[in-house]
Coordinates of C-alpha atoms in Angstrom, one line a residue:
X703 CA 0.0 0.0 0.0
X704 CA 2.6 2.5 -1.1
X705 CA 1.6 5.9 -2.4
X706 CA 2.4 6.8 -6.0
X707 CA 2.8 10.5 -7.1
X708 CA 2.7 12.1 -10.5
X709 CA 3.1 15.8 -11.2
X710 CA 1.8 16.9 -14.6
X711 CA 3.6 19.6 -16.7
X712 CA 0.8 21.9 -15.6
X713 CA 1.9 21.6 -12.0
X714 CA -1.1 19.5 -10.9
X715 CA -0.1 16.7 -8.5
X716 CA -1.9 13.4 -8.4
X717 CA -1.3 10.9 -5.6
X718 CA -2.9 7.4 -5.3
X719 CA -2.7 4.6 -2.8
X720 CA -3.7 1.2 -3.8
X721 CA -5.8 -0.5 -1.1
X722 CA -6.6 -4.0 -2.4
X723 CA -9.4 -5.0 0.0
X724 CA -11.3 -1.6 -0.2
X725 CA -14.9 -1.6 -1.4
X726 CA -14.9 2.2 -1.6
X727 CA -12.8 4.9 -3.3
X728 CA -12.1 8.3 -1.8
X729 CA -11.2 11.2 -4.0
X730 CA -10.0 14.6 -2.7
X731 CA -8.8 17.9 -4.2
X732 CA -6.8 20.0 -1.8
X733 CA -6.2 23.6 -2.9
X734 CA -3.3 25.4 -1.2
X735 CA -5.2 28.5 -0.3
X736 CA -7.0 29.1 3.0
X737 CA -8.0 31.8 5.3
X738 CA -4.5 33.0 6.0
X739 CA -3.9 33.7 2.3
X740 CA -6.6 36.3 1.9
X741 CA -6.1 40.1 1.9
X742 CA -7.9 41.8 4.8
X743 CA -10.7 43.2 2.6
X744 CA -11.4 39.7 1.2
X745 CA -11.3 37.8 4.5
X746 CA -13.6 34.8 4.1
X747 CA -13.2 34.5 0.3
X748 CA -11.9 30.9 0.5
X749 CA -14.8 29.9 2.6
X750 CA -17.2 31.8 0.4
X751 CA -15.9 29.9 -2.7
X752 CA -16.2 26.6 -0.9
X753 CA -19.9 27.2 -0.5
X754 CA -20.3 28.5 -4.0
X755 CA -18.7 25.5 -5.7
X756 CA -21.7 23.3 -4.7
X757 CA -24.2 25.7 -6.3
X758 CA -23.3 24.3 -9.7
X759 CA -20.8 24.2 -12.5
X760 CA -21.0 25.1 -16.2
X761 CA -22.5 21.6 -16.9
X762 CA -24.1 20.6 -13.6
X763 CA -26.8 22.2 -11.4
X764 CA -26.7 22.0 -7.6
X765 CA -29.3 19.2 -7.8
X766 CA -27.3 17.4 -10.5
X767 CA -24.4 17.3 -8.1
X768 CA -26.3 16.1 -5.0
X769 CA -28.5 13.6 -6.9
X770 CA -25.7 12.0 -8.8
X771 CA -23.8 11.3 -5.6
X772 CA -26.9 10.1 -3.7
X773 CA -27.8 7.8 -6.7
X774 CA -24.5 6.1 -6.2
X775 CA -24.7 5.8 -2.5
X776 CA -21.8 8.1 -1.9
X777 CA -21.1 11.3 0.0
X778 CA -19.5 14.6 -0.9
X779 CA -18.3 17.5 1.2
X780 CA -15.7 20.3 1.7
X781 CA -14.1 22.4 4.4
X782 CA -11.9 25.5 4.6
X783 CA -8.9 25.6 6.8
X784 CA -6.3 28.2 7.6
X785 CA -3.8 27.0 4.9
X786 CA -5.9 25.0 2.4
X787 CA -9.4 24.3 1.2
X788 CA -10.5 20.7 0.7
X789 CA -13.1 19.0 -1.5
X790 CA -13.7 15.3 -1.2
X791 CA -16.1 12.5 -1.9
X792 CA -16.4 8.8 -1.2
X793 CA -18.1 6.3 -3.5
X794 CA -18.4 2.6 -4.3
X795 CA -15.2 1.4 -6.0
X796 CA -16.6 1.1 -9.5
X797 CA -17.5 4.8 -9.5
X798 CA -13.9 6.1 -9.2
X799 CA -13.9 7.7 -12.7
X800 CA -17.2 9.4 -12.0
X801 CA -15.8 10.8 -8.7
X802 CA -12.7 12.2 -10.2
X803 CA -14.7 13.8 -13.0
X804 CA -17.1 15.3 -10.5
X805 CA -14.5 16.7 -8.1
X806 CA -12.5 18.1 -11.0
X807 CA -15.6 19.8 -12.4
X808 CA -16.5 21.4 -9.1
X809 CA -13.0 22.7 -8.4
X810 CA -12.1 23.7 -11.9
X811 CA -15.3 25.0 -13.4
X812 CA -17.7 26.4 -10.7
X813 CA -20.3 28.6 -12.3
X814 CA -20.1 31.4 -9.7
X815 CA -23.3 33.0 -10.9
X816 CA -24.3 36.4 -9.5
X817 CA -27.7 35.1 -8.1
X818 CA -25.9 32.2 -6.4
X819 CA -23.4 34.5 -4.8
X820 CA -26.2 36.5 -3.3
X821 CA -28.0 33.4 -2.0
X822 CA -24.9 31.9 -0.5
X823 CA -23.9 35.3 1.0
X824 CA -27.1 35.1 3.2
X825 CA -26.3 31.5 4.1
X826 CA -22.8 32.5 5.3
X827 CA -24.2 35.4 7.3
X828 CA -26.5 33.0 9.0
X829 CA -23.5 30.7 9.7
X830 CA -21.6 33.6 11.3
X831 CA -24.7 34.5 13.4
X832 CA -25.0 30.8 14.5
X833 CA -21.3 30.9 15.5
X834 CA -21.9 34.1 17.5
X835 CA -24.5 32.2 19.5
X836 CA -22.1 29.4 20.4
X837 CA -20.0 30.6 23.5
X838 CA -17.3 28.0 22.9
X839 CA -16.8 29.2 19.3
X840 CA -16.6 32.8 20.6
X841 CA -14.0 31.8 23.1
X842 CA -11.8 30.1 20.5
X843 CA -12.1 33.1 18.2
X844 CA -11.0 35.4 21.0
X845 CA -8.0 33.2 21.8
X846 CA -6.9 33.0 18.2
X847 CA -7.0 36.8 17.9
X848 CA -4.7 37.0 21.0
X849 CA -2.4 34.2 19.9
X850 CA -1.9 35.7 16.4
X851 CA -2.7 39.4 16.8
X852 CA -3.1 41.4 13.6
X853 CA -2.4 38.3 11.5
X854 CA -4.7 36.2 9.2
X855 CA -4.1 33.1 11.4
X856 CA -6.0 35.0 14.1
X857 CA -9.0 35.7 11.9
X858 CA -12.2 33.9 11.7
X859 CA -12.0 31.4 8.7
X860 CA -15.4 32.5 7.4
X861 CA -14.5 36.2 7.6
X862 CA -16.6 38.9 9.1
X863 CA -20.1 40.2 8.4
X864 CA -18.5 43.3 6.9
X865 CA -16.2 41.4 4.5
X866 CA -18.8 38.8 3.5
X867 CA -21.4 41.6 2.8
X868 CA -18.8 43.6 0.8
X869 CA -17.4 40.9 -1.5
X870 CA -18.7 41.0 -5.1
X871 CA -19.2 38.2 -7.5
X872 CA -16.5 39.6 -9.7
X873 CA -14.0 39.6 -6.8
X874 CA -14.8 36.0 -6.0
X875 CA -14.4 35.0 -9.6
X876 CA -11.1 36.7 -9.8
X877 CA -10.0 35.1 -6.5
X878 CA -10.9 31.7 -8.0
X879 CA -9.0 32.3 -11.3
X880 CA -5.8 33.5 -9.5
X881 CA -5.7 31.0 -6.7
X882 CA -7.3 27.8 -8.0
X883 CA -4.4 26.8 -10.2
X884 CA -2.9 23.4 -11.1
X885 CA 0.3 24.3 -9.2
X886 CA -1.8 24.9 -6.1
X887 CA -3.8 21.7 -6.3
X888 CA -3.2 18.2 -5.1
X889 CA -5.6 15.4 -6.2
X890 CA -5.5 12.2 -4.0
X891 CA -7.3 8.9 -4.7
X892 CA -7.3 5.9 -2.4
X893 CA -8.9 2.5 -3.0
X894 CA -8.3 -0.5 -5.3
X895 CA -7.5 1.8 -8.2
X896 CA -4.9 1.9 -11.0
X897 CA -2.6 4.9 -10.7
X898 CA -2.2 5.6 -14.4
X899 CA -5.9 5.5 -15.0
X900 CA -6.5 8.0 -12.1
X901 CA -3.7 10.3 -13.5
X902 CA -5.4 10.3 -16.9
X903 CA -8.8 10.9 -15.4
X904 CA -7.6 13.7 -13.2
X905 CA -5.6 15.3 -16.1
X906 CA -8.8 15.6 -18.1
X907 CA -11.1 16.6 -15.2
X908 CA -8.8 19.4 -14.0
X909 CA -7.7 20.6 -17.4
X910 CA -10.1 23.7 -17.4
X911 CA -8.0 25.2 -14.5
X912 CA -6.3 28.5 -15.5
X913 CA -2.5 27.7 -15.6
X914 CA -0.6 29.0 -12.7
X915 CA 1.9 28.1 -10.0
X916 CA 1.4 28.0 -6.2
X917 CA 1.8 31.4 -4.6
X918 CA 4.3 32.2 -1.9
X919 CA 2.8 32.5 1.5
X920 CA 2.9 35.8 3.4
X921 CA 5.0 36.4 6.5
X922 CA 4.4 34.5 9.8
X923 CA 2.7 36.0 12.9
X924 CA 4.4 38.2 15.4
X925 CA 4.4 37.8 19.1
X926 CA 1.2 36.8 21.0
X927 CA -0.7 39.1 23.2
X928 CA -0.5 37.6 26.7
X929 CA -2.9 38.2 29.5
X930 CA -6.6 37.7 30.1
X931 CA -9.5 38.2 27.8
X932 CA -13.0 38.2 29.3
X933 CA -16.4 38.5 27.7
X934 CA -19.6 38.5 29.6
X935 CA -22.4 36.2 28.4
X936 CA -25.7 35.1 29.9
X937 CA -25.0 31.4 29.9
X938 CA -25.0 28.6 32.5
X939 CA -21.3 27.7 32.0
X940 CA -18.1 29.6 31.6
X941 CA -16.1 28.7 28.6
X942 CA -12.5 28.6 29.8
X943 CA -9.5 28.5 27.4
X944 CA -5.8 28.8 28.1
X945 CA -3.5 29.1 25.1
X946 CA 0.2 29.4 24.5
X947 CA 2.3 29.5 21.3
X948 CA 4.1 26.4 20.2
X949 CA 6.0 25.7 17.0
X950 CA 5.4 24.9 13.3
X951 CA 4.3 21.5 11.9
X952 CA 7.8 20.5 10.7
X953 CA 9.6 21.2 13.9
X954 CA 11.8 18.2 14.9
X955 CA 9.9 18.0 18.3
X956 CA 6.5 17.6 16.6
X957 CA 5.9 14.0 17.9
X958 CA 7.1 14.8 21.4
X959 CA 4.7 17.8 21.4
X960 CA 1.8 15.5 20.4
X961 CA 2.7 13.2 23.3
X962 CA 2.9 16.0 25.7
X963 CA -0.6 17.3 24.7
X964 CA -2.0 13.7 24.9
X965 CA -0.7 13.2 28.4
X966 CA -2.1 16.6 29.5
X967 CA -5.5 16.4 28.0
X968 CA -5.7 14.1 25.0
X969 CA -8.1 11.4 26.2
X970 CA -9.8 9.7 29.1
X971 CA -6.4 8.7 30.6
X972 CA -5.1 12.2 30.5
X973 CA -4.2 14.2 33.6
X974 CA -6.8 16.9 33.0
X975 CA -9.6 14.5 32.3
X976 CA -8.7 12.6 35.5
X977 CA -8.2 15.6 37.8
X978 CA -11.0 17.9 36.5
X979 CA -13.8 15.4 35.5
X980 CA -13.2 12.0 37.1
X981 CA -11.9 13.0 40.5
X982 CA -13.8 16.3 41.1
X983 CA -16.6 16.5 38.6
X984 CA -15.9 20.1 37.7
X985 CA -16.6 19.8 33.9
X986 CA -18.2 17.5 31.4
X987 CA -15.8 18.5 28.6
X988 CA -12.1 19.2 29.3
X989 CA -9.2 18.7 26.9
X990 CA -5.9 19.9 25.4
X991 CA -5.3 20.2 21.7
X992 CA -2.4 21.2 19.4
X993 CA -2.6 23.2 16.2
X994 CA 0.4 23.6 13.8
X995 CA 0.9 25.6 10.7
X996 CA 3.7 26.4 8.3
X997 CA 5.3 28.9 10.5
X998 CA 3.5 28.8 13.9
X999 CA 1.6 26.7 16.3
X1000 CA -0.2 26.6 19.6
X1001 CA -1.4 24.5 22.5
X1002 CA -4.9 25.1 23.8
X1003 CA -6.6 23.9 27.0
X1004 CA -10.4 24.0 27.2
X1005 CA -13.0 23.4 29.9
X1006 CA -16.6 24.2 30.2
X1007 CA -17.6 24.7 33.8
X1008 CA -20.1 26.5 36.1
X1009 CA -19.0 29.9 37.3
X1010 CA -18.5 28.7 40.9
X1011 CA -16.1 26.0 39.7
X1012 CA -13.9 28.2 37.5
X1013 CA -11.3 29.1 40.1
X1014 CA -10.9 25.4 41.0
X1015 CA -10.5 24.4 37.3
X1016 CA -8.0 27.2 36.8
X1017 CA -5.9 26.1 39.8
X1018 CA -5.8 22.5 38.6
X1019 CA -4.8 23.5 35.1
X1020 CA -2.0 25.8 36.5
X1021 CA -0.8 23.0 38.8
X1022 CA -0.7 20.4 36.1
X1023 CA 1.2 22.7 33.7
X1024 CA 3.8 23.5 36.5
X1025 CA 4.3 19.9 37.3
X1026 CA 4.7 19.0 33.6
X1027 CA 7.3 21.6 33.2
X1028 CA 9.3 20.7 36.3
X1029 CA 8.9 16.9 36.5
X1030 CA 7.9 15.9 32.9
X1031 CA 5.9 12.8 32.4
X1032 CA 6.2 9.2 33.6
X1033 CA 7.4 6.2 31.7
X1034 CA 3.9 4.7 31.9
X1035 CA 2.3 7.9 30.6
X1036 CA 4.8 7.9 27.7
X1037 CA 3.9 4.3 26.9
X1038 CA 0.2 5.0 27.0
X1039 CA 0.5 8.1 24.8
X1040 CA 2.6 6.3 22.2
X1041 CA 0.1 3.4 22.1
X1042 CA -2.8 5.7 21.7
X1043 CA -1.3 7.8 18.9
X1044 CA 0.1 4.9 17.0
X1045 CA -3.0 2.8 17.5
X1046 CA -5.5 5.4 16.4
X1047 CA -3.3 6.2 13.4
X1048 CA -3.3 2.6 12.3
X1049 CA -7.0 2.1 12.9
X1050 CA -7.6 5.2 10.7
X1051 CA -5.8 3.5 7.8
X1052 CA -8.8 1.0 7.5
X1053 CA -10.8 3.9 6.0
X1054 CA -10.1 5.1 2.4
X1055 CA -11.2 8.6 3.3
X1056 CA -8.6 8.8 6.1
X1057 CA -5.9 7.5 3.8
X1058 CA -6.9 10.0 1.1
X1059 CA -6.9 12.9 3.5
X1060 CA -3.4 11.9 4.8
X1061 CA -2.0 11.9 1.3
X1062 CA -3.6 15.2 0.3
X1063 CA -2.8 17.1 3.5
X1064 CA 0.8 15.9 3.6
X1065 CA 1.6 16.8 0.0
X1066 CA -0.2 20.2 0.3
X1067 CA 1.4 21.3 3.5
X1068 CA 4.8 19.6 3.4
X1069 CA 5.3 18.6 -0.3
X1070 CA 6.0 14.9 0.6
X1071 CA 4.3 11.9 2.2
X1072 CA 5.9 10.3 5.2
X1073 CA 5.5 6.5 5.1
X1074 CA 3.3 4.8 7.7
X1075 CA 6.2 3.0 9.2
X1076 CA 8.3 6.2 9.4
X1077 CA 5.4 8.0 11.2
X1078 CA 5.0 5.1 13.7
X1079 CA 8.8 5.0 14.3
X1080 CA 8.8 8.8 14.9
X1081 CA 6.3 8.4 17.8
X1082 CA 8.0 5.3 19.2
X1083 CA 11.4 7.0 19.3
X1084 CA 10.2 9.8 21.6
X1085 CA 11.9 9.7 25.0
X1086 CA 11.1 11.2 28.4
X1087 CA 13.8 13.8 27.8
X1088 CA 12.3 14.8 24.5
X1089 CA 8.9 15.5 26.2
X1090 CA 10.6 17.4 29.0
X1091 CA 12.4 19.6 26.5
X1092 CA 9.1 20.3 24.7
X1093 CA 7.4 21.1 28.0
X1094 CA 10.1 23.7 28.7
X1095 CA 9.8 25.2 25.2
X1096 CA 6.0 25.5 25.2
X1097 CA 5.0 25.8 28.8
X1098 CA 7.6 28.4 29.6
X1099 CA 6.1 30.9 27.2
X1100 CA 3.5 33.5 27.6
X1101 CA 0.0 32.3 28.4
X1102 CA -3.4 33.7 27.3
X1103 CA -6.5 33.1 29.3
X1104 CA -10.0 33.5 27.7
X1105 CA -13.3 33.2 29.6
X1106 CA -16.7 33.7 28.1
X1107 CA -19.7 33.5 30.4
X1108 CA -21.3 35.0 33.5
X1109 CA -19.1 37.5 35.3

């Protein structure tokens, strides 16, 4: 099950992974443009385009798209990230050619009609309003703004009401022409498929793309804005977040960082889950998470708790961070974390969709695919000293606290 990669003269990259026992095929097109690649006045353009693509192409209506996928028992979707936009579908194996043609048509030839722009503008404004009504989403937005001040990484992926209302159909069409190019696009297909057949199918499906290379990314974020951010809200719980900057995705300490985050708050065996929920019952949801980009990264701790429990949660979090920094983790915690990360990674390989996303994301963000064995070895080689070093690098930096809820 080795991945094969072909880059066409146009710059379009096609990767396949042959999975002999698979009954499904997963097809994805990752475009290397996301929320951080937009000028301030066009914040949300990538997300706007992601919506518009499904309104139809030059040859397919929105109903044609949805019905053709439903008729074959498949599914199709998309999402916008900070550094890329992804379009993907999963279908029965014998529909591979159809799937490549469909995804290629959506990404290469969306109609982007004026009436559709206006309709979808209202949908996105409703989405922004919905997010404003979710206190946890508001808290994460405030934390991102403080972690990456005055930088696109700190902006809402969907943009703001002002930018969404102001963007014109012509501007969105121009954004698509200039950014959705072969050199910016990776096509990944996984299943019991023939590589050469998929290359030929993708070459035809994505041919309408305007020729162009991948654009250079703008400068990285400056220093974070440490301190406390508080927003009153009439809710039953306080949304508590603590964040600190970490390091980019290709840092040599990446795997050690993932293990540190897992031990702290990555699962039911983690320290925060045990201390906050299991032992004291102070929260239903509590976790730690890592985010990594081309030139920056962060660790985030979250808990949703009642106002009278906030001080206790804060004390536990501070204590666990201090202990991690001074004492590191135990041999048993290291073993559990390695087992969890490697095991979940291997289990995910049973799904063609997960395999496809791994290929597309790796090629889009790093320009290469790390083999399954190399990834497993990277986790297994992490030592206690590695984790201790990462704890000092990350936990010794500035901290940002965000609370959203009753004062």
